[in-house]
Amino acid sequence: MKLSPQQIRIGIASVIVLGTIGYLAVTGAAGSKSYYVTVPEMQAMGEKAYQSNLRVEGYVKPQTIQQSGGNVTFILDEFESHNPKATPNQRAIRVNYQGSEPPPDTFKGDSQALAIGTWGHDGVFHATQLQAKCASKYAPAAPGSTSPANAKPGQAAAVNDKRAAM
């Protein structure tokens, strides 16, 4: 069976299109891959840390947040400041956030934060995204507390009001 010149051109064009789509899929997946690490894990990565997209988790050191418009600079610590494991020389990194959105409302000292970006040779983590979690909002109820740990807002007050009426 002999192929016509038109069939050969269609076959070559198909191979080129499929090859281009495959190349773009592989490079796009590799470019969007990021490692989820803690501050000490990132510092232990060595040269690989400079070549990778990273998601670094830590705690915002109190009184280090410096905000200028949409840009924010702060220190990301290994532990919360009141954690018994926290020491004066704990592992920490300086983060420079330059994103399109302002930091979330829950972003403040001692809050758990996730900075997404790249580690620079200047010793600064350059973040393009920032996420924060308010630790006190999600903390379990203190032992001996009358409100349940998973109560909805307003529900704990109702429980306390019923007990007070007894």
PDB file of C-alpha atoms in Angstrom:
ATOM      1  CA  MET A   1       0.000   0.000   0.000  1.00  0.00           C
ATOM      2  CA  LYS A   2       1.472   3.249  -1.115  1.00  0.00           C
ATOM      3  CA  LEU A   3       0.747   6.471   0.813  1.00  0.00           C
ATOM      4  CA  SER A   4      -0.206   9.554  -1.123  1.00  0.00           C
ATOM      5  CA  PRO A   5       1.750  12.818  -0.572  1.00  0.00           C
ATOM      6  CA  GLN A   6      -1.299  14.309   1.164  1.00  0.00           C
ATOM      7  CA  GLN A   7      -1.445  11.411   3.669  1.00  0.00           C
ATOM      8  CA  ILE A   8       2.285  11.830   4.390  1.00  0.00           C
ATOM      9  CA  ARG A   9       1.808  15.592   5.054  1.00  0.00           C
ATOM     10  CA  ILE A  10      -1.141  14.873   7.383  1.00  0.00           C
ATOM     11  CA  GLY A  11       0.903  12.230   9.223  1.00  0.00           C
ATOM     12  CA  ILE A  12       3.887  14.581   9.682  1.00  0.00           C
ATOM     13  CA  ALA A  13       1.619  17.430  10.861  1.00  0.00           C
ATOM     14  CA  SER A  14      -0.101  15.069  13.334  1.00  0.00           C
ATOM     15  CA  VAL A  15       3.251  13.934  14.772  1.00  0.00           C
ATOM     16  CA  ILE A  16       4.389  17.571  15.158  1.00  0.00           C
ATOM     17  CA  VAL A  17       1.128  18.640  16.867  1.00  0.00           C
ATOM     18  CA  LEU A  18       1.086  15.643  19.229  1.00  0.00           C
ATOM     19  CA  GLY A  19       4.779  16.088  20.015  1.00  0.00           C
ATOM     20  CA  THR A  20       4.243  19.779  20.821  1.00  0.00           C
ATOM     21  CA  ILE A  21       1.269  19.007  23.077  1.00  0.00           C
ATOM     22  CA  GLY A  22       3.277  16.313  24.882  1.00  0.00           C
ATOM     23  CA  TYR A  23       6.252  18.646  25.377  1.00  0.00           C
ATOM     24  CA  LEU A  24       4.038  21.432  26.755  1.00  0.00           C
ATOM     25  CA  ALA A  25       2.278  19.015  29.126  1.00  0.00           C
ATOM     26  CA  VAL A  26       5.551  17.668  30.535  1.00  0.00           C
ATOM     27  CA  THR A  27       7.232  21.078  30.959  1.00  0.00           C
ATOM     28  CA  GLY A  28       4.041  22.625  32.394  1.00  0.00           C
ATOM     29  CA  ALA A  29       3.717  19.882  35.001  1.00  0.00           C
ATOM     30  CA  ALA A  30       7.383  20.200  35.971  1.00  0.00           C
ATOM     31  CA  GLY A  31       7.116  23.994  36.202  1.00  0.00           C
ATOM     32  CA  SER A  32       4.112  23.966  38.516  1.00  0.00           C
ATOM     33  CA  LYS A  33       5.480  21.281  40.861  1.00  0.00           C
ATOM     34  CA  SER A  34       6.349  22.595  44.322  1.00  0.00           C
ATOM     35  CA  TYR A  35       7.728  21.047  47.504  1.00  0.00           C
ATOM     36  CA  TYR A  36       5.891  21.462  50.843  1.00  0.00           C
ATOM     37  CA  VAL A  37       8.576  21.948  53.493  1.00  0.00           C
ATOM     38  CA  THR A  38       9.112  23.441  56.935  1.00  0.00           C
ATOM     39  CA  VAL A  39      11.760  26.094  57.605  1.00  0.00           C
ATOM     40  CA  PRO A  40      14.424  23.561  58.802  1.00  0.00           C
ATOM     41  CA  GLU A  41      13.668  21.188  55.913  1.00  0.00           C
ATOM     42  CA  MET A  42      14.119  23.988  53.386  1.00  0.00           C
ATOM     43  CA  GLN A  43      17.424  25.043  54.936  1.00  0.00           C
ATOM     44  CA  ALA A  44      18.619  21.417  54.776  1.00  0.00           C
ATOM     45  CA  MET A  45      17.789  21.077  51.049  1.00  0.00           C
ATOM     46  CA  GLY A  46      21.039  22.745  49.993  1.00  0.00           C
ATOM     47  CA  GLU A  47      21.391  23.754  46.350  1.00  0.00           C
ATOM     48  CA  LYS A  48      18.086  22.089  45.411  1.00  0.00           C
ATOM     49  CA  ALA A  49      16.220  24.780  47.411  1.00  0.00           C
ATOM     50  CA  TYR A  50      17.401  27.461  44.972  1.00  0.00           C
ATOM     51  CA  GLN A  51      16.115  25.569  41.942  1.00  0.00           C
ATOM     52  CA  SER A  52      12.646  24.561  43.175  1.00  0.00           C
ATOM     53  CA  ASN A  53       9.261  26.119  43.729  1.00  0.00           C
ATOM     54  CA  LEU A  54       8.590  25.796  47.458  1.00  0.00           C
ATOM     55  CA  ARG A  55       5.713  26.001  49.930  1.00  0.00           C
ATOM     56  CA  VAL A  56       7.348  26.871  53.245  1.00  0.00           C
ATOM     57  CA  GLU A  57       5.357  26.476  56.473  1.00  0.00           C
ATOM     58  CA  GLY A  58       6.235  28.208  59.718  1.00  0.00           C
ATOM     59  CA  TYR A  59       5.116  30.791  62.276  1.00  0.00           C
ATOM     60  CA  VAL A  60       5.244  34.550  61.805  1.00  0.00           C
ATOM     61  CA  LYS A  61       7.651  36.032  64.334  1.00  0.00           C
ATOM     62  CA  PRO A  62       5.844  38.725  66.354  1.00  0.00           C
ATOM     63  CA  GLN A  63       6.777  42.360  65.629  1.00  0.00           C
ATOM     64  CA  THR A  64       8.637  41.546  62.387  1.00  0.00           C
ATOM     65  CA  ILE A  65       5.851  42.344  59.910  1.00  0.00           C
ATOM     66  CA  GLN A  66       6.738  45.361  57.764  1.00  0.00           C
ATOM     67  CA  GLN A  67       4.065  46.258  55.221  1.00  0.00           C
ATOM     68  CA  SER A  68       4.426  48.771  52.406  1.00  0.00           C
ATOM     69  CA  GLY A  69       1.347  48.723  50.183  1.00  0.00           C
ATOM     70  CA  GLY A  70       0.960  45.188  48.859  1.00  0.00           C
ATOM     71  CA  ASN A  71       4.535  44.219  49.759  1.00  0.00           C
ATOM     72  CA  VAL A  72       5.196  42.565  53.113  1.00  0.00           C
ATOM     73  CA  THR A  73       8.477  41.530  54.730  1.00  0.00           C
ATOM     74  CA  PHE A  74       8.543  39.310  57.827  1.00  0.00           C
ATOM     75  CA  ILE A  75      10.412  36.516  59.599  1.00  0.00           C
ATOM     76  CA  LEU A  76       9.078  32.960  59.409  1.00  0.00           C
ATOM     77  CA  ASP A  77      10.122  30.895  62.466  1.00  0.00           C
ATOM     78  CA  GLU A  78      10.257  27.185  63.105  1.00  0.00           C
ATOM     79  CA  PHE A  79       8.049  27.442  66.244  1.00  0.00           C
ATOM     80  CA  GLU A  80       5.539  29.842  67.794  1.00  0.00           C
ATOM     81  CA  SER A  81       7.180  32.293  70.208  1.00  0.00           C
ATOM     82  CA  HIS A  82       5.387  30.782  73.236  1.00  0.00           C
ATOM     83  CA  ASN A  83       6.205  27.176  72.294  1.00  0.00           C
ATOM     84  CA  PRO A  84       8.500  25.490  74.875  1.00  0.00           C
ATOM     85  CA  LYS A  85      10.731  24.291  71.996  1.00  0.00           C
ATOM     86  CA  ALA A  86      11.305  27.882  70.825  1.00  0.00           C
ATOM     87  CA  THR A  87      14.800  29.110  71.527  1.00  0.00           C
ATOM     88  CA  PRO A  88      16.458  32.475  70.880  1.00  0.00           C
ATOM     89  CA  ASN A  89      18.454  30.940  68.008  1.00  0.00           C
ATOM     90  CA  GLN A  90      15.747  28.835  66.361  1.00  0.00           C
ATOM     91  CA  ARG A  91      15.771  28.371  62.617  1.00  0.00           C
ATOM     92  CA  ALA A  92      14.083  31.212  60.760  1.00  0.00           C
ATOM     93  CA  ILE A  93      14.015  32.809  57.307  1.00  0.00           C
ATOM     94  CA  ARG A  94      13.229  36.293  56.048  1.00  0.00           C
ATOM     95  CA  VAL A  95      10.283  36.340  53.646  1.00  0.00           C
ATOM     96  CA  ASN A  96       9.591  39.072  51.115  1.00  0.00           C
ATOM     97  CA  TYR A  97       6.011  38.812  49.800  1.00  0.00           C
ATOM     98  CA  GLN A  98       5.170  40.669  46.598  1.00  0.00           C
ATOM     99  CA  GLY A  99       1.801  39.421  45.505  1.00  0.00           C
ATOM    100  CA  SER A 100      -1.195  40.751  43.673  1.00  0.00           C
ATOM    101  CA  GLU A 101      -3.381  40.558  46.794  1.00  0.00           C
ATOM    102  CA  PRO A 102      -2.820  41.944  50.300  1.00  0.00           C
ATOM    103  CA  PRO A 103      -2.021  39.434  53.065  1.00  0.00           C
ATOM    104  CA  PRO A 104      -5.050  37.717  54.638  1.00  0.00           C
ATOM    105  CA  ASP A 105      -6.695  39.213  57.746  1.00  0.00           C
ATOM    106  CA  THR A 106      -5.471  36.292  59.860  1.00  0.00           C
ATOM    107  CA  PHE A 107      -1.843  37.124  59.023  1.00  0.00           C
ATOM    108  CA  LYS A 108      -0.271  38.446  62.241  1.00  0.00           C
ATOM    109  CA  GLY A 109       2.411  37.613  64.789  1.00  0.00           C
ATOM    110  CA  ASP A 110       2.538  33.960  65.915  1.00  0.00           C
ATOM    111  CA  SER A 111       0.058  32.902  63.227  1.00  0.00           C
ATOM    112  CA  GLN A 112       0.855  29.829  61.203  1.00  0.00           C
ATOM    113  CA  ALA A 113       1.699  30.858  57.645  1.00  0.00           C
ATOM    114  CA  LEU A 114       2.454  29.236  54.321  1.00  0.00           C
ATOM    115  CA  ALA A 115       4.662  31.195  51.909  1.00  0.00           C
ATOM    116  CA  ILE A 116       4.708  30.014  48.304  1.00  0.00           C
ATOM    117  CA  GLY A 117       7.607  31.068  46.090  1.00  0.00           C
ATOM    118  CA  THR A 118      11.357  30.612  45.624  1.00  0.00           C
ATOM    119  CA  TRP A 119      14.448  30.740  47.844  1.00  0.00           C
ATOM    120  CA  GLY A 120      16.930  33.330  46.608  1.00  0.00           C
ATOM    121  CA  HIS A 121      20.724  33.310  46.778  1.00  0.00           C
ATOM    122  CA  ASP A 122      20.354  36.570  48.754  1.00  0.00           C
ATOM    123  CA  GLY A 123      19.095  34.522  51.741  1.00  0.00           C
ATOM    124  CA  VAL A 124      15.523  35.783  51.374  1.00  0.00           C
ATOM    125  CA  PHE A 125      12.465  33.703  50.470  1.00  0.00           C
ATOM    126  CA  HIS A 126      10.608  35.514  47.653  1.00  0.00           C
ATOM    127  CA  ALA A 127       6.917  34.691  48.020  1.00  0.00           C
ATOM    128  CA  THR A 128       4.245  35.275  45.401  1.00  0.00           C
ATOM    129  CA  GLN A 129       1.412  33.804  47.499  1.00  0.00           C
ATOM    130  CA  LEU A 130       0.735  33.923  51.217  1.00  0.00           C
ATOM    131  CA  GLN A 131      -1.709  31.917  53.332  1.00  0.00           C
ATOM    132  CA  ALA A 132      -2.301  32.272  57.066  1.00  0.00           C
ATOM    133  CA  LYS A 133      -4.209  30.337  59.694  1.00  0.00           C
ATOM    134  CA  CYS A 134      -5.453  31.832  62.938  1.00  0.00           C
ATOM    135  CA  ALA A 135      -4.280  29.335  65.548  1.00  0.00           C
ATOM    136  CA  SER A 136      -6.614  30.514  68.315  1.00  0.00           C
ATOM    137  CA  LYS A 137      -9.682  30.091  66.104  1.00  0.00           C
ATOM    138  CA  TYR A 138      -8.989  26.397  65.556  1.00  0.00           C
ATOM    139  CA  ALA A 139      -7.514  25.496  68.929  1.00  0.00           C
ATOM    140  CA  PRO A 140      -9.329  22.896  71.021  1.00  0.00           C
ATOM    141  CA  ALA A 141     -11.206  24.028  74.117  1.00  0.00           C
ATOM    142  CA  ALA A 142      -9.118  24.325  77.246  1.00  0.00           C
ATOM    143  CA  PRO A 143      -9.422  21.447  79.759  1.00  0.00           C
ATOM    144  CA  GLY A 144     -12.274  22.099  82.198  1.00  0.00           C
ATOM    145  CA  SER A 145     -13.964  24.455  79.715  1.00  0.00           C
ATOM    146  CA  THR A 146     -17.751  24.268  79.577  1.00  0.00           C
ATOM    147  CA  SER A 147     -17.955  24.838  75.835  1.00  0.00           C
ATOM    148  CA  PRO A 148     -17.473  21.919  73.454  1.00  0.00           C
ATOM    149  CA  ALA A 149     -14.401  22.067  71.201  1.00  0.00           C
ATOM    150  CA  ASN A 150     -16.442  21.856  68.013  1.00  0.00           C
ATOM    151  CA  ALA A 151     -19.300  24.162  68.988  1.00  0.00           C
ATOM    152  CA  LYS A 152     -20.607  26.615  66.439  1.00  0.00           C
ATOM    153  CA  PRO A 153     -20.391  30.343  67.195  1.00  0.00           C
ATOM    154  CA  GLY A 154     -23.145  31.281  69.623  1.00  0.00           C
ATOM    155  CA  GLN A 155     -23.672  27.662  70.643  1.00  0.00           C
ATOM    156  CA  ALA A 156     -21.145  27.854  73.502  1.00  0.00           C
ATOM    157  CA  ALA A 157     -22.942  30.890  74.938  1.00  0.00           C
ATOM    158  CA  ALA A 158     -26.218  28.977  74.883  1.00  0.00           C
ATOM    159  CA  VAL A 159     -24.620  26.057  76.759  1.00  0.00           C
ATOM    160  CA  ASN A 160     -23.195  28.446  79.374  1.00  0.00           C
ATOM    161  CA  ASP A 161     -26.569  30.255  79.748  1.00  0.00           C
ATOM    162  CA  LYS A 162     -28.375  26.928  80.412  1.00  0.00           C
ATOM    163  CA  ARG A 163     -25.833  25.923  83.068  1.00  0.00           C
ATOM    164  CA  ALA A 164     -26.018  29.333  84.731  1.00  0.00           C
ATOM    165  CA  ALA A 165     -29.833  29.022  84.984  1.00  0.00           C
ATOM    166  CA  MET A 166     -29.542  25.711  86.907  1.00  0.00           C
TER     167      MET A 166
END
